[in-house]
XYZ file of C-alpha atoms in Angstrom:
601
model
C -16.309 24.846 -185.269
C -16.775 23.276 -181.818
C -14.656 20.288 -180.769
C -16.666 17.070 -180.700
C -18.358 16.401 -177.354
C -17.619 12.645 -177.239
C -13.867 13.209 -177.761
C -13.675 14.981 -174.388
C -16.628 13.634 -172.411
C -14.858 11.009 -170.269
C -11.983 13.219 -169.004
C -14.472 16.025 -168.337
C -16.701 13.665 -166.342
C -13.614 12.419 -164.441
C -12.831 16.008 -163.431
C -16.383 16.368 -162.153
C -16.894 12.971 -160.494
C -13.355 11.714 -159.705
C -13.619 8.463 -157.734
C -17.370 8.114 -158.119
C -18.315 4.843 -159.884
C -18.817 5.170 -163.650
C -19.049 1.524 -164.745
C -19.654 -1.920 -163.309
C -19.089 -5.246 -164.996
C -19.433 -8.852 -163.872
C -16.281 -10.876 -163.247
C -17.359 -14.453 -163.956
C -14.230 -15.928 -162.352
C -14.989 -14.400 -158.937
C -18.768 -14.248 -159.451
C -18.769 -10.575 -158.426
C -19.289 -7.122 -159.894
C -16.178 -4.976 -160.449
C -16.488 -1.177 -160.198
C -14.617 1.295 -162.402
C -14.370 4.890 -161.190
C -14.459 7.895 -163.497
C -10.737 8.458 -162.855
C -9.960 4.839 -163.815
C -12.222 5.132 -166.875
C -10.428 8.298 -168.011
C -7.018 6.673 -167.473
C -7.982 3.664 -169.648
C -9.278 5.990 -172.362
C -6.001 7.929 -172.254
C -4.001 4.696 -172.600
C -6.151 3.583 -175.536
C -5.825 6.914 -177.362
C -2.021 6.750 -176.984
C -1.872 3.091 -178.046
C -3.962 3.705 -181.183
C -1.476 6.337 -182.308
C 1.398 3.959 -181.471
C -0.187 1.474 -183.915
C -0.108 4.159 -186.606
C -3.871 4.604 -186.880
C -4.716 7.738 -188.821
C -7.359 10.399 -188.194
C -10.794 9.282 -189.467
C -9.493 5.739 -190.082
C -11.946 2.894 -189.344
C -11.194 0.320 -186.634
C -13.407 -2.714 -185.926
C -14.835 -3.866 -182.565
C -16.166 -7.442 -182.709
C -17.267 -8.150 -179.165
C -20.117 -8.644 -176.743
C -20.740 -5.835 -174.242
C -17.514 -5.287 -172.298
C -15.969 -2.236 -170.608
C -13.072 -2.514 -173.082
C -15.513 -1.632 -175.883
C -16.234 1.678 -174.182
C -12.556 2.371 -173.441
C -11.866 1.822 -177.121
C -14.776 3.966 -178.322
C -13.828 7.009 -176.279
C -10.090 6.547 -176.853
C -10.807 6.460 -180.586
C -12.995 9.576 -180.417
C -10.151 11.479 -178.699
C -7.969 10.530 -181.717
C -10.634 11.365 -184.349
C -10.749 7.631 -185.189
C -13.969 5.939 -186.378
C -15.239 2.805 -184.592
C -17.114 0.125 -186.528
C -18.900 -2.313 -184.187
C -19.795 -5.852 -185.285
C -22.423 -7.969 -183.540
C -20.825 -10.549 -181.234
C -22.801 -13.310 -182.954
C -21.789 -12.341 -186.512
C -20.916 -15.165 -188.894
C -17.657 -15.439 -190.832
C -19.431 -14.183 -193.964
C -20.757 -11.100 -192.176
C -17.399 -10.358 -190.540
C -15.550 -10.708 -193.847
C -18.035 -8.416 -195.609
C -17.747 -5.626 -193.007
C -13.949 -5.831 -192.689
C -13.585 -5.495 -196.452
C -16.307 -2.878 -196.916
C -14.992 -0.644 -194.103
C -11.330 -1.296 -195.037
C -10.393 -2.225 -191.477
C -6.699 -2.736 -190.635
C -7.092 -3.348 -186.888
C -9.846 -5.482 -185.371
C -10.540 -5.735 -181.627
C -12.300 -8.941 -180.556
C -13.967 -10.027 -177.322
C -13.874 -13.726 -176.487
C -12.964 -17.080 -178.075
C -15.835 -17.186 -180.599
C -15.035 -13.730 -181.955
C -11.301 -14.474 -182.128
C -11.810 -17.830 -183.900
C -14.254 -16.300 -186.392
C -11.996 -13.329 -187.100
C -8.871 -15.455 -187.418
C -10.562 -17.775 -189.926
C -11.389 -14.871 -192.241
C -8.248 -12.743 -191.743
C -6.364 -14.489 -194.551
C -9.169 -13.509 -196.958
C -9.129 -9.838 -195.894
C -6.714 -7.766 -197.938
C -6.278 -4.951 -195.450
C -6.513 -6.593 -192.004
C -3.153 -6.323 -190.245
C -3.788 -7.315 -186.641
C -6.336 -8.762 -184.219
C -6.317 -7.393 -180.647
C -8.073 -9.542 -178.014
C -9.965 -8.233 -174.984
C -10.257 -11.507 -173.044
C -6.847 -12.752 -171.795
C -8.159 -16.348 -171.528
C -8.597 -16.643 -175.312
C -6.403 -19.386 -176.824
C -4.547 -18.306 -179.961
C -4.268 -20.492 -183.030
C -0.857 -22.280 -182.989
C 0.294 -20.527 -186.167
C -0.917 -17.056 -185.074
C 2.116 -14.845 -184.382
C 0.554 -11.439 -185.047
C -2.468 -11.167 -182.716
C -1.955 -9.516 -179.317
C -3.968 -9.185 -176.118
C -5.546 -5.918 -174.984
C -3.093 -5.495 -172.080
C -0.157 -5.648 -174.484
C -1.939 -3.125 -176.706
C -2.431 -0.765 -173.718
C 1.269 -1.003 -172.865
C 2.028 0.648 -176.199
C 0.343 3.785 -174.867
C 1.029 3.293 -171.165
C 3.829 5.852 -170.878
C 1.760 8.572 -172.508
C 4.467 9.073 -175.140
C 1.875 10.101 -177.730
C -0.235 12.366 -175.489
C 0.838 15.492 -177.330
C -0.490 14.026 -180.595
C -3.680 12.916 -178.810
C -4.183 16.474 -177.546
C -3.581 17.882 -181.023
C -6.153 15.518 -182.549
C -8.749 16.200 -179.835
C -8.292 19.954 -180.358
C -8.757 19.421 -184.109
C -11.868 17.279 -183.629
C -15.094 18.562 -185.109
C -18.786 17.813 -184.877
C -18.582 16.999 -188.592
C -16.153 14.126 -187.932
C -17.406 10.621 -188.558
C -17.872 8.795 -185.209
C -19.254 5.372 -186.149
C -20.212 3.235 -189.092
C -23.059 0.981 -187.911
C -23.943 -1.890 -190.205
C -27.648 -2.652 -190.418
C -28.734 -6.201 -189.651
C -29.577 -6.956 -193.280
C -32.989 -8.657 -193.335
C -33.168 -8.068 -197.091
C -29.603 -8.543 -198.299
C -26.115 -7.185 -197.646
C -25.659 -4.912 -194.660
C -25.363 -1.186 -195.267
C -22.934 0.904 -193.212
C -24.845 3.803 -191.670
C -22.497 6.762 -191.187
C -23.084 8.662 -187.948
C -21.170 11.868 -187.280
C -20.442 13.375 -183.875
C -23.044 16.031 -184.706
C -25.712 13.309 -184.980
C -25.018 12.194 -181.420
C -24.715 15.747 -180.111
C -28.108 16.675 -181.549
C -29.638 13.453 -180.186
C -28.315 14.171 -176.668
C -29.583 17.744 -176.771
C -33.134 16.828 -177.802
C -33.350 13.787 -175.510
C -32.399 15.898 -172.479
C -35.641 17.808 -172.971
C -37.715 14.602 -172.699
C -35.629 12.420 -170.353
C -35.453 15.056 -167.639
C -35.492 12.558 -164.746
C -32.258 10.772 -165.720
C -29.396 11.862 -163.449
C -26.193 10.785 -161.698
C -28.407 9.029 -159.132
C -29.511 6.439 -161.717
C -28.098 2.931 -161.992
C -28.496 1.717 -165.568
C -28.306 -1.861 -166.815
C -26.736 -2.105 -170.262
C -28.402 -5.165 -171.782
C -28.792 -4.788 -175.561
C -25.635 -5.034 -177.710
C -23.536 -1.845 -177.917
C -23.570 -2.525 -181.650
C -27.282 -1.621 -181.669
C -27.812 2.148 -182.048
C -30.491 2.110 -179.325
C -28.082 0.778 -176.662
C -25.083 2.692 -178.018
C -26.688 6.158 -178.069
C -28.462 5.434 -174.761
C -25.215 4.332 -173.058
C -23.335 7.412 -174.273
C -26.218 9.583 -173.073
C -26.350 7.879 -169.648
C -22.599 8.333 -169.160
C -22.983 11.990 -170.098
C -25.623 12.325 -167.364
C -23.262 10.745 -164.809
C -25.257 7.506 -164.378
C -23.602 4.276 -163.212
C -23.570 1.998 -166.272
C -23.696 -1.733 -165.403
C -22.593 -3.872 -168.332
C -24.345 -7.195 -168.886
C -21.808 -9.387 -170.702
C -23.982 -12.374 -171.569
C -27.513 -11.658 -172.865
C -28.848 -14.986 -171.513
C -27.858 -13.951 -167.985
C -30.048 -10.848 -167.877
C -32.662 -12.398 -165.565
C -29.882 -13.112 -163.068
C -27.836 -9.926 -163.442
C -30.839 -7.606 -163.309
C -31.633 -9.004 -159.839
C -28.020 -8.481 -158.746
C -27.962 -4.841 -159.906
C -31.671 -3.894 -159.435
C -31.349 -0.972 -161.874
C -33.392 2.201 -162.031
C -33.343 2.199 -165.841
C -32.652 -0.158 -168.741
C -33.433 0.048 -172.416
C -34.777 -3.138 -173.945
C -36.754 -4.619 -176.812
C -40.410 -5.751 -176.543
C -39.312 -9.402 -176.296
C -38.071 -8.768 -172.734
C -41.495 -7.485 -171.655
C -43.312 -10.221 -173.595
C -41.501 -12.757 -171.401
C -42.407 -10.803 -168.234
C -46.043 -10.760 -169.389
C -46.010 -14.495 -170.238
C -44.493 -15.319 -166.836
C -47.147 -13.276 -165.034
C -49.948 -14.902 -167.034
C -48.567 -18.333 -166.229
C -48.467 -17.439 -162.517
C -52.087 -16.246 -162.631
C -53.167 -19.432 -164.439
C -51.493 -21.598 -161.810
C -52.985 -19.683 -158.879
C -56.376 -20.653 -157.447
C -59.086 -19.175 -155.266
C -58.788 -15.861 -153.425
C -55.164 -15.269 -154.434
C -56.091 -15.513 -158.115
C -59.105 -13.229 -157.628
C -56.830 -10.628 -155.978
C -54.301 -10.783 -158.832
C -57.016 -10.253 -161.436
C -58.574 -7.421 -159.408
C -55.133 -5.820 -159.046
C -54.694 -5.809 -162.828
C -58.175 -4.347 -163.369
C -57.426 -1.658 -160.759
C -54.041 -0.880 -162.298
C -55.578 -0.531 -165.755
C -58.273 1.844 -164.492
C -55.796 3.917 -162.494
C -52.863 4.156 -164.918
C -54.563 3.859 -168.292
C -58.239 4.898 -168.043
C -57.464 7.875 -165.784
C -53.797 8.963 -165.642
C -52.973 8.238 -169.288
C -55.919 10.402 -170.295
C -54.946 13.228 -167.952
C -57.759 12.586 -165.466
C -57.417 12.517 -161.690
C -58.330 9.043 -160.324
C -61.170 8.955 -157.723
C -59.992 8.687 -154.101
C -61.219 5.110 -153.580
C -59.507 3.921 -156.794
C -56.294 5.717 -155.780
C -56.316 4.059 -152.345
C -57.033 0.632 -153.838
C -54.224 1.073 -156.379
C -51.810 2.174 -153.636
C -52.571 -1.044 -151.723
C -51.943 -3.257 -154.760
C -48.848 -1.229 -155.699
C -47.303 -1.922 -152.276
C -48.210 -5.596 -152.319
C -48.837 -7.498 -155.575
C -47.169 -5.059 -157.986
C -44.146 -4.500 -155.737
C -43.671 -8.260 -155.386
C -43.801 -8.632 -159.191
C -41.209 -5.867 -159.655
C -38.948 -7.412 -156.996
C -39.242 -10.807 -158.701
C -38.038 -9.233 -161.968
C -35.425 -7.041 -160.217
C -36.838 -3.609 -161.100
C -38.483 -2.437 -157.871
C -36.183 0.627 -157.941
C -37.315 1.401 -161.492
C -37.339 4.967 -162.760
C -38.176 4.304 -166.414
C -37.523 1.694 -169.097
C -37.145 2.790 -172.747
C -38.402 0.103 -175.130
C -38.142 0.006 -178.938
C -36.850 -2.072 -181.861
C -40.123 -3.796 -182.756
C -43.863 -3.440 -182.288
C -45.026 -3.865 -178.682
C -48.103 -6.100 -178.456
C -50.911 -3.996 -176.980
C -51.760 -6.614 -174.338
C -48.141 -6.529 -173.132
C -47.986 -2.723 -173.108
C -51.293 -2.505 -171.220
C -50.090 -5.040 -168.639
C -46.753 -3.287 -168.047
C -48.439 0.092 -167.487
C -51.196 -1.459 -165.362
C -48.674 -2.795 -162.838
C -46.982 0.613 -162.629
C -43.814 0.001 -164.647
C -42.784 3.144 -166.523
C -42.189 1.638 -169.951
C -41.213 4.380 -172.390
C -42.202 3.106 -175.833
C -40.366 4.744 -178.707
C -39.499 4.617 -182.375
C -36.219 5.182 -184.139
C -33.729 3.820 -186.628
C -29.974 3.489 -186.946
C -30.230 6.199 -189.597
C -31.892 8.597 -187.117
C -29.347 8.021 -184.300
C -32.052 6.087 -182.434
C -35.008 7.988 -181.015
C -37.442 9.811 -183.285
C -40.382 9.713 -180.875
C -41.083 8.352 -177.414
C -43.596 8.250 -174.571
C -43.017 9.805 -171.202
C -44.429 9.152 -167.745
C -48.230 9.338 -167.902
C -47.906 10.827 -171.384
C -48.429 7.802 -173.583
C -51.020 5.997 -175.671
C -51.367 2.226 -175.858
C -50.346 1.226 -179.376
C -48.532 4.506 -180.024
C -44.793 5.270 -179.997
C -44.942 8.646 -178.313
C -44.541 12.249 -179.315
C -41.933 13.269 -181.883
C -38.877 14.812 -180.200
C -38.418 18.539 -180.707
C -35.619 18.961 -183.204
C -36.776 16.058 -185.375
C -38.948 16.958 -188.356
C -41.469 14.295 -189.363
C -44.067 14.199 -192.098
C -46.216 11.496 -193.645
C -45.504 10.953 -197.332
C -46.874 8.726 -200.106
C -48.217 5.325 -198.960
C -48.275 6.792 -195.425
C -44.476 6.519 -195.307
C -42.783 8.274 -192.376
C -40.253 10.823 -193.651
C -37.630 12.415 -191.404
C -35.342 15.416 -191.475
C -33.024 17.019 -188.910
C -29.676 16.928 -187.154
C -29.917 13.306 -186.038
C -30.335 11.906 -189.558
C -27.389 10.116 -191.193
C -25.608 11.660 -194.142
C -25.844 8.301 -195.862
C -24.443 4.805 -196.289
C -20.704 4.173 -196.423
C -19.446 3.895 -200.035
C -23.017 3.435 -201.310
C -23.852 6.646 -203.129
C -26.676 5.240 -205.273
C -28.489 3.698 -202.287
C -27.956 6.900 -200.287
C -29.428 8.991 -203.091
C -32.442 6.703 -203.390
C -33.282 6.869 -199.695
C -33.534 10.687 -199.643
C -36.168 12.817 -201.414
C -35.029 15.683 -203.604
C -35.713 18.143 -200.783
C -33.727 16.168 -198.198
C -36.297 14.021 -196.379
C -35.129 10.550 -195.314
C -37.453 7.714 -196.367
C -37.809 5.352 -193.388
C -39.696 2.556 -195.158
C -42.126 2.549 -192.212
C -45.783 3.478 -192.582
C -47.641 5.351 -189.882
C -49.885 8.241 -188.916
C -50.189 11.005 -186.326
C -53.176 11.281 -183.974
C -53.567 13.742 -181.089
C -49.849 14.505 -181.177
C -48.782 10.840 -180.977
C -47.094 8.769 -183.673
C -48.539 5.366 -184.539
C -46.798 2.769 -186.727
C -48.877 0.588 -189.040
C -46.447 -1.585 -190.986
C -43.119 -1.835 -192.739
C -43.833 -0.817 -196.343
C -41.357 -3.213 -197.948
C -42.691 -6.049 -195.763
C -46.242 -5.753 -197.091
C -47.437 -8.983 -198.697
C -49.835 -9.147 -201.618
C -51.889 -12.329 -201.870
C -52.636 -13.927 -205.232
C -56.140 -12.468 -204.791
C -54.706 -8.937 -204.800
C -55.207 -8.260 -201.074
C -52.458 -6.544 -199.050
C -51.360 -8.165 -195.783
C -49.210 -6.565 -193.050
C -47.465 -9.620 -191.529
C -45.988 -7.788 -188.540
C -49.430 -6.703 -187.348
C -50.616 -10.343 -187.301
C -47.376 -11.615 -185.728
C -47.430 -8.969 -182.991
C -51.007 -9.921 -182.113
C -50.287 -13.650 -181.904
C -46.855 -13.711 -180.242
C -48.404 -12.629 -176.912
C -50.031 -16.055 -176.622
C -48.192 -18.027 -173.965
C -48.032 -21.118 -176.193
C -46.349 -19.211 -179.082
C -42.637 -18.398 -178.854
C -41.915 -17.325 -182.466
C -44.107 -16.858 -185.521
C -43.621 -15.951 -189.170
C -46.590 -15.231 -191.427
C -46.565 -16.486 -195.042
C -48.811 -14.770 -197.596
C -46.902 -13.144 -200.447
C -48.338 -14.292 -203.806
C -50.287 -17.000 -201.971
C -54.036 -17.589 -202.072
C -54.397 -17.279 -198.298
C -52.405 -16.545 -195.144
C -50.475 -19.301 -193.352
C -47.891 -19.313 -190.586
C -44.780 -21.088 -189.314
C -45.021 -21.292 -185.535
C -42.379 -22.153 -182.941
C -44.338 -23.193 -179.840
C -43.253 -22.719 -176.241
C -42.094 -26.325 -175.936
C -42.166 -26.696 -172.114
C -45.750 -25.371 -171.995
C -46.908 -27.715 -174.770
C -45.284 -30.675 -172.984
C -46.951 -29.616 -169.736
C -50.316 -29.462 -171.544
C -49.719 -32.968 -172.902
C -49.002 -34.342 -169.410
C -52.081 -32.679 -167.928
C -54.303 -34.032 -170.720
C -52.681 -37.497 -170.824
C -51.526 -37.167 -174.444
C -48.998 -39.891 -175.238
C -46.170 -39.079 -177.689
C -42.758 -40.373 -178.714
C -40.879 -37.135 -179.382
C -41.502 -33.409 -179.844
C -42.270 -33.706 -183.563
C -44.820 -36.417 -182.822
C -46.400 -34.306 -180.067
C -46.786 -31.224 -182.284
C -48.598 -33.298 -184.922
C -51.163 -34.684 -182.432
C -54.761 -33.604 -183.268
C -55.264 -32.359 -179.693
C -52.231 -30.026 -179.947
C -53.220 -28.852 -183.423
C -56.699 -28.070 -182.105
C -55.257 -26.220 -179.092
C -53.318 -23.873 -181.397
C -56.211 -23.547 -183.866
C -58.517 -22.415 -181.081
C -56.007 -19.926 -179.621
C -55.138 -18.453 -183.045
C -58.809 -18.012 -183.965
C -59.528 -16.130 -180.735
C -56.553 -13.795 -181.200
C -57.158 -12.989 -184.874
C -60.864 -12.098 -184.625
C -60.148 -8.389 -185.217
C -58.549 -9.053 -188.609
C -60.444 -9.141 -191.888
C -61.268 -12.628 -193.182
C -58.550 -12.455 -195.863
C -55.933 -11.465 -193.234
C -56.612 -14.439 -190.961
C -54.308 -17.460 -190.747
C -55.977 -20.416 -192.453
C -53.248 -23.020 -191.939
C -50.167 -23.277 -189.776
C -47.210 -25.571 -189.136
C -45.792 -26.159 -185.642
C -42.015 -26.471 -185.870
C -40.007 -28.791 -183.594
C -36.998 -26.443 -183.607
C -36.777 -22.651 -183.082
C -35.679 -20.133 -185.713
C -31.943 -19.596 -185.326
C -29.069 -17.318 -186.279
C -26.895 -20.362 -187.032
C -29.177 -21.312 -189.941
C -29.349 -17.676 -191.063
C -33.043 -17.359 -190.132
C -32.559 -14.467 -187.697
C -30.478 -11.315 -187.844
C -28.148 -10.350 -185.007
C -30.999 -8.270 -183.590
C -33.274 -11.353 -183.741
C -35.396 -10.042 -186.615
C -36.776 -12.715 -188.926
C -35.141 -13.130 -192.327
C -38.237 -14.063 -194.296
C -36.382 -15.014 -197.479
C -34.286 -17.563 -195.562
C -37.359 -19.052 -193.849
C -39.048 -19.436 -197.251
C -36.025 -21.421 -198.425
C -35.398 -23.457 -195.247
C -39.042 -24.433 -194.786
C -40.068 -24.681 -198.449
C -41.533 -28.196 -198.012
C -43.534 -27.292 -194.925
C -44.869 -24.161 -196.633
C -45.888 -25.974 -199.817
C -47.706 -28.565 -197.706
C -49.889 -25.791 -196.241
C -51.061 -24.856 -199.738
C -51.916 -28.348 -200.965
C -55.623 -28.736 -201.669
């Protein structure tokens, strides 16, 4: 049996690259980016692997990492892998209830935390956790609770392994490591109940890297990659491991809200993201076009038409663009499109993997039209991320790419996507009944997603368990309606209501600054935001925009009534998961009055 790849990757890369930069992270005290070389990275990993053994952590024991994206998270991951230890990441925004559940379920004795919020949350629940022995803190500025005499800082933890006293044991464990070893337990975000711990072995990652290398051939040690999504998310985690294995420079964005600033500081060649990032880019561009007048506006619109013809009508379909179109596109690419990319911070862009939710077709068309290489894809935690993805000029608007070689896919009952192969999880941690239910008798994993294949491309239609059935017996796919409407610049968030109801309605979080701007321009007087959203003129504005966007849907699928909410959906009220997916059951409870009002005759 081969030793696991991830247990040795960092020292092997250090031998190859030495003092070449491996990581960068932002120091908020000095307002600058700090570089970490491969040699420094390998030294930190060595210290961590020694320190973990000094703590008495056993082979295949679970340790928790409750932190935002920080270099320490990576040091810990790879140090743990060298020791055959399993890392269990928790989302940085997790609540006390979620933290308590995972610590108990995964039987965690040692928990590593990032900043003050994570420490405070962990410390509040530690007395309720039977097995938790110690909290180890990454950020040295965290203030400990006065009565806390057991928690230590990361530097003190590293000192335990600083002398290398346990290196012989580390070497023994690394030599004993196997592809069958458990690497991570990743807890799903739990839109429908308690989280489930997805078990991913080293072999899952190794297979994923092997099959992704075939598709992502252009990724190399010349790439500068922005790490933006949480490491806790399988998409970012597997992608970051893969990028490091290719020798890329990985730039770690600590605070998600800062991405628009940090992306301009780094100007990456690649970054994986969710559709929401591109929806905001699209909305910003549309707003700019709407504000522009005369010749400048005409040029912007012509540039988009030219980009669509060139990149979508011709190149996407494997046709060579006519010379005049190619010349015209080249002009716009050097001027308008280049300015747009510079404004975002991606003018050096190589490609940008995007997944995690449906991409609105208008957004996808816009991104490709302006020459940004968005690589749309589909995957799950249970499939070690990517199942299928686009590639440059090999994509279809609305599709999620070609299935990767090495992943078996077939369409089952109710058009459910079924998967089999080396990237698929062996199951859920300590949940044998649920694991058994999610696999067919002949070993196919049931994704719960419906879709179809056409011309070699995979298309998603809906999430089977999310299908609504109206009281009239009609089936509604809420995500399809939401994806269509969320591209509107006045709509920030939307949740469709229809299950066991006589017609479709919606809770809508407007883009508040845009609505207020509209009110000023149209001289609409109001006292506060709630008052403004109830004004007939604002209601009519949204009615008109919704009706235009939902024309393609059948009459029974169209939104008949809606409520504009004066506050956004939030994680604090339990309405969103850590990956910002809507928890429909919580919305039904929190907005019960508003929903009932929409169904009054």
